[in-house]
């Protein structure tokens, strides 16, 4: 496994539990690519994101203006 993002869909919410990247691939922007794909999907499906994952929550907090429309 190279990387994964664990999510669950409940009603109109996408709950993100965990993001993980293989040790030898860290620092190459892979987690960011997963985040970008998740955000695009949430917007396409008009979902709100509940960021329980530390990485996703940190990105949402650092870039509030970018994610405000989907942050729940």
CSV table of N, CA and C in Angstrom, one decimal:
chain,number,residue,atom,x,y,z
A,1,UNK,N,0.8,-1.2,0.0
A,1,UNK,CA,0.0,0.0,0.0
A,1,UNK,C,0.9,1.2,0.0
A,2,UNK,N,0.6,2.2,-0.9
A,2,UNK,CA,1.4,3.4,-1.0
A,2,UNK,C,0.8,4.5,-0.1
A,3,UNK,N,-0.5,4.6,-0.1
A,3,UNK,CA,-1.2,5.7,0.7
A,3,UNK,C,-2.6,5.3,0.8
A,4,UNK,N,-3.3,5.9,1.9
A,4,UNK,CA,-4.7,5.7,2.0
A,4,UNK,C,-5.3,6.8,2.8
A,5,UNK,N,-6.6,7.0,2.6
A,5,UNK,CA,-7.4,8.0,3.3
A,5,UNK,C,-8.7,7.2,3.7
A,6,UNK,N,-8.9,7.1,5.0
A,6,UNK,CA,-10.0,6.4,5.5
A,6,UNK,C,-11.2,7.3,5.8
A,7,UNK,N,-12.3,7.1,5.1
A,7,UNK,CA,-13.5,7.9,5.2
A,7,UNK,C,-14.7,7.1,5.4
A,8,UNK,N,-15.8,7.8,5.7
A,8,UNK,CA,-17.1,7.2,5.8
A,8,UNK,C,-18.1,8.3,5.3
A,9,UNK,N,-19.1,7.8,4.7
A,9,UNK,CA,-20.2,8.7,4.2
A,9,UNK,C,-21.4,8.5,5.1
A,10,UNK,N,-21.9,9.6,5.6
A,10,UNK,CA,-23.1,9.5,6.4
A,10,UNK,C,-24.0,10.7,6.1
A,11,UNK,N,-25.1,10.4,5.5
A,11,UNK,CA,-26.0,11.5,5.0
A,11,UNK,C,-25.3,12.3,4.0
A,12,UNK,N,-25.2,13.6,4.3
A,12,UNK,CA,-24.4,14.5,3.4
A,12,UNK,C,-23.1,14.9,4.0
A,13,UNK,N,-22.5,14.0,4.9
A,13,UNK,CA,-21.3,14.3,5.5
A,13,UNK,C,-20.2,13.2,5.1
A,14,UNK,N,-19.0,13.7,4.8
A,14,UNK,CA,-17.9,12.8,4.6
A,14,UNK,C,-17.0,12.9,5.8
A,15,UNK,N,-16.9,11.9,6.6
A,15,UNK,CA,-16.1,11.9,7.8
A,15,UNK,C,-14.7,11.3,7.4
A,16,UNK,N,-13.6,12.1,7.6
A,16,UNK,CA,-12.3,11.6,7.3
A,16,UNK,C,-11.6,11.2,8.6
A,17,UNK,N,-11.3,10.0,8.7
A,17,UNK,CA,-10.7,9.4,10.0
A,17,UNK,C,-9.2,9.5,10.0
A,18,UNK,N,-8.6,9.2,8.9
A,18,UNK,CA,-7.1,8.9,8.9
A,18,UNK,C,-6.5,9.1,7.5
A,19,UNK,N,-5.4,9.6,7.4
A,19,UNK,CA,-4.6,9.7,6.2
A,19,UNK,C,-3.2,9.2,6.5
A,20,UNK,N,-2.7,8.3,5.6
A,20,UNK,CA,-1.4,7.7,5.9
A,20,UNK,C,-0.7,7.5,4.5
A,21,UNK,N,0.6,7.7,4.6
A,21,UNK,CA,1.5,7.6,3.4
A,21,UNK,C,2.6,6.7,3.8
A,22,UNK,N,3.0,5.8,2.9
A,22,UNK,CA,4.2,4.9,3.2
A,22,UNK,C,5.4,5.7,3.6
A,23,UNK,N,6.1,5.2,4.6
A,23,UNK,CA,7.3,5.9,5.1
A,23,UNK,C,8.2,6.4,4.0
A,24,UNK,N,8.5,5.6,3.1
A,24,UNK,CA,9.5,5.9,2.1
A,24,UNK,C,9.0,6.9,1.1
A,25,UNK,N,7.7,7.3,1.1
A,25,UNK,CA,7.2,8.3,0.2
A,25,UNK,C,6.8,9.6,0.9
A,26,UNK,N,7.0,9.7,2.2
A,26,UNK,CA,6.6,10.9,2.9
A,26,UNK,C,7.4,12.1,2.4
A,27,UNK,N,6.7,13.2,2.4
A,27,UNK,CA,7.4,14.5,1.9
A,27,UNK,C,7.3,14.7,0.4
A,28,UNK,N,6.6,13.8,-0.3
A,28,UNK,CA,6.5,14.0,-1.7
A,28,UNK,C,5.2,14.5,-2.2
A,29,UNK,N,4.3,15.0,-1.3
A,29,UNK,CA,3.1,15.6,-1.7
A,29,UNK,C,1.9,14.6,-1.9
A,30,UNK,N,2.1,13.4,-1.5
A,30,UNK,CA,1.1,12.3,-1.8
A,30,UNK,C,-0.2,12.6,-0.9
A,31,UNK,N,0.0,12.9,0.4
A,31,UNK,CA,-1.1,13.2,1.3
A,31,UNK,C,-1.9,14.4,0.7
A,32,UNK,N,-1.2,15.3,0.2
A,32,UNK,CA,-1.9,16.5,-0.4
A,32,UNK,C,-2.7,16.1,-1.6
A,33,UNK,N,-2.2,15.2,-2.4
A,33,UNK,CA,-3.0,14.7,-3.6
A,33,UNK,C,-4.2,14.0,-3.1
A,34,UNK,N,-4.1,13.2,-2.1
A,34,UNK,CA,-5.3,12.5,-1.5
A,34,UNK,C,-6.3,13.6,-1.0
A,35,UNK,N,-5.8,14.6,-0.3
A,35,UNK,CA,-6.7,15.7,0.2
A,35,UNK,C,-7.4,16.4,-1.0
A,36,UNK,N,-6.6,16.7,-2.0
A,36,UNK,CA,-7.2,17.4,-3.2
A,36,UNK,C,-8.3,16.6,-3.8
A,37,UNK,N,-8.1,15.3,-4.0
A,37,UNK,CA,-9.1,14.4,-4.6
A,37,UNK,C,-10.3,14.3,-3.7
A,38,UNK,N,-10.1,14.2,-2.4
A,38,UNK,CA,-11.2,14.1,-1.4
A,38,UNK,C,-12.1,15.4,-1.5
A,39,UNK,N,-11.4,16.5,-1.5
A,39,UNK,CA,-12.1,17.8,-1.5
A,39,UNK,C,-12.9,18.0,-2.8
A,40,UNK,N,-12.3,17.6,-4.0
A,40,UNK,CA,-13.0,17.7,-5.2
A,40,UNK,C,-14.2,16.8,-5.2
A,41,UNK,N,-14.1,15.6,-4.7
A,41,UNK,CA,-15.3,14.7,-4.6
A,41,UNK,C,-16.4,15.3,-3.7
A,42,UNK,N,-16.0,15.8,-2.6
A,42,UNK,CA,-16.9,16.4,-1.6
A,42,UNK,C,-17.7,17.6,-2.3
A,43,UNK,N,-17.0,18.4,-3.0
A,43,UNK,CA,-17.6,19.5,-3.7
A,43,UNK,C,-18.5,19.0,-4.8
A,44,UNK,N,-18.1,18.1,-5.6
A,44,UNK,CA,-18.9,17.5,-6.7
A,44,UNK,C,-20.2,17.0,-6.2
A,45,UNK,N,-20.1,16.3,-5.0
A,45,UNK,CA,-21.3,15.6,-4.5
A,45,UNK,C,-22.0,16.5,-3.4
A,46,UNK,N,-21.6,17.7,-3.2
A,46,UNK,CA,-22.2,18.6,-2.3
A,46,UNK,C,-22.2,18.0,-0.9
A,47,UNK,N,-21.1,17.5,-0.4
A,47,UNK,CA,-20.9,17.0,0.9
A,47,UNK,C,-20.2,17.9,1.8
A,48,UNK,N,-20.4,17.8,3.1
A,48,UNK,CA,-19.7,18.5,4.1
A,48,UNK,C,-18.6,17.5,4.7
A,49,UNK,N,-17.5,18.1,5.0
A,49,UNK,CA,-16.4,17.2,5.5
A,49,UNK,C,-16.2,17.4,7.0
A,50,UNK,N,-16.2,16.3,7.7
A,50,UNK,CA,-15.9,16.3,9.1
A,50,UNK,C,-14.4,15.8,9.3
A,51,UNK,N,-13.5,16.7,9.5
A,51,UNK,CA,-12.1,16.3,9.5
A,51,UNK,C,-11.6,15.8,10.9
A,52,UNK,N,-11.8,14.5,11.1
A,52,UNK,CA,-11.3,13.9,12.4
A,52,UNK,C,-9.8,13.6,12.2
A,53,UNK,N,-9.4,13.4,11.0
A,53,UNK,CA,-8.0,13.1,10.7
A,53,UNK,C,-7.1,14.3,11.1
A,54,UNK,N,-6.0,14.1,11.8
A,54,UNK,CA,-5.1,15.2,12.2
A,54,UNK,C,-4.6,16.0,11.0
A,55,UNK,N,-4.2,15.3,9.9
A,55,UNK,CA,-3.6,16.0,8.8
A,55,UNK,C,-4.7,16.8,8.1
A,56,UNK,N,-5.8,16.3,7.8
A,56,UNK,CA,-6.9,17.0,7.2
A,56,UNK,C,-7.3,18.2,8.0
A,57,UNK,N,-7.5,18.0,9.3
A,57,UNK,CA,-7.9,19.1,10.2
A,57,UNK,C,-6.9,20.2,10.2
A,58,UNK,N,-5.6,19.9,10.2
A,58,UNK,CA,-4.5,20.9,10.2
A,58,UNK,C,-4.6,21.7,8.8
A,59,UNK,N,-4.8,21.0,7.7
A,59,UNK,CA,-4.9,21.7,6.4
A,59,UNK,C,-6.1,22.6,6.4
A,60,UNK,N,-7.2,22.1,6.9
A,60,UNK,CA,-8.5,22.9,7.0
A,60,UNK,C,-8.2,24.2,7.8
A,61,UNK,N,-7.6,24.0,9.0
A,61,UNK,CA,-7.3,25.2,9.9
A,61,UNK,C,-6.3,26.2,9.3
A,62,UNK,N,-5.3,25.7,8.6
A,62,UNK,CA,-4.3,26.5,8.0
A,62,UNK,C,-4.9,27.3,6.8
A,63,UNK,N,-5.8,26.7,6.1
A,63,UNK,CA,-6.3,27.3,4.8
A,63,UNK,C,-7.9,27.4,4.9
A,64,UNK,N,-8.4,28.1,5.9
A,64,UNK,CA,-9.8,28.1,6.1
A,64,UNK,C,-10.6,28.7,4.9
A,65,UNK,N,-10.0,29.7,4.3
A,65,UNK,CA,-10.7,30.3,3.1
A,65,UNK,C,-10.8,29.3,2.0
A,66,UNK,N,-9.9,28.3,1.9
A,66,UNK,CA,-10.0,27.3,0.8
A,66,UNK,C,-11.1,26.2,1.1
A,67,UNK,N,-11.2,25.9,2.4
A,67,UNK,CA,-12.1,24.8,2.7
A,67,UNK,C,-13.4,25.2,3.4
A,68,UNK,N,-13.6,26.4,3.7
A,68,UNK,CA,-14.7,26.9,4.4
A,68,UNK,C,-16.1,26.4,3.9
A,69,UNK,N,-16.2,26.3,2.6
A,69,UNK,CA,-17.4,25.8,1.9
A,69,UNK,C,-17.8,24.4,2.2
A,70,UNK,N,-16.9,23.6,2.6
A,70,UNK,CA,-17.2,22.1,2.8
A,70,UNK,C,-16.9,21.7,4.2
A,71,UNK,N,-16.3,22.6,5.1
A,71,UNK,CA,-16.0,22.2,6.4
A,71,UNK,C,-17.2,22.1,7.3
A,72,UNK,N,-17.4,21.0,8.0
A,72,UNK,CA,-18.5,20.8,8.9
A,72,UNK,C,-17.9,20.5,10.3
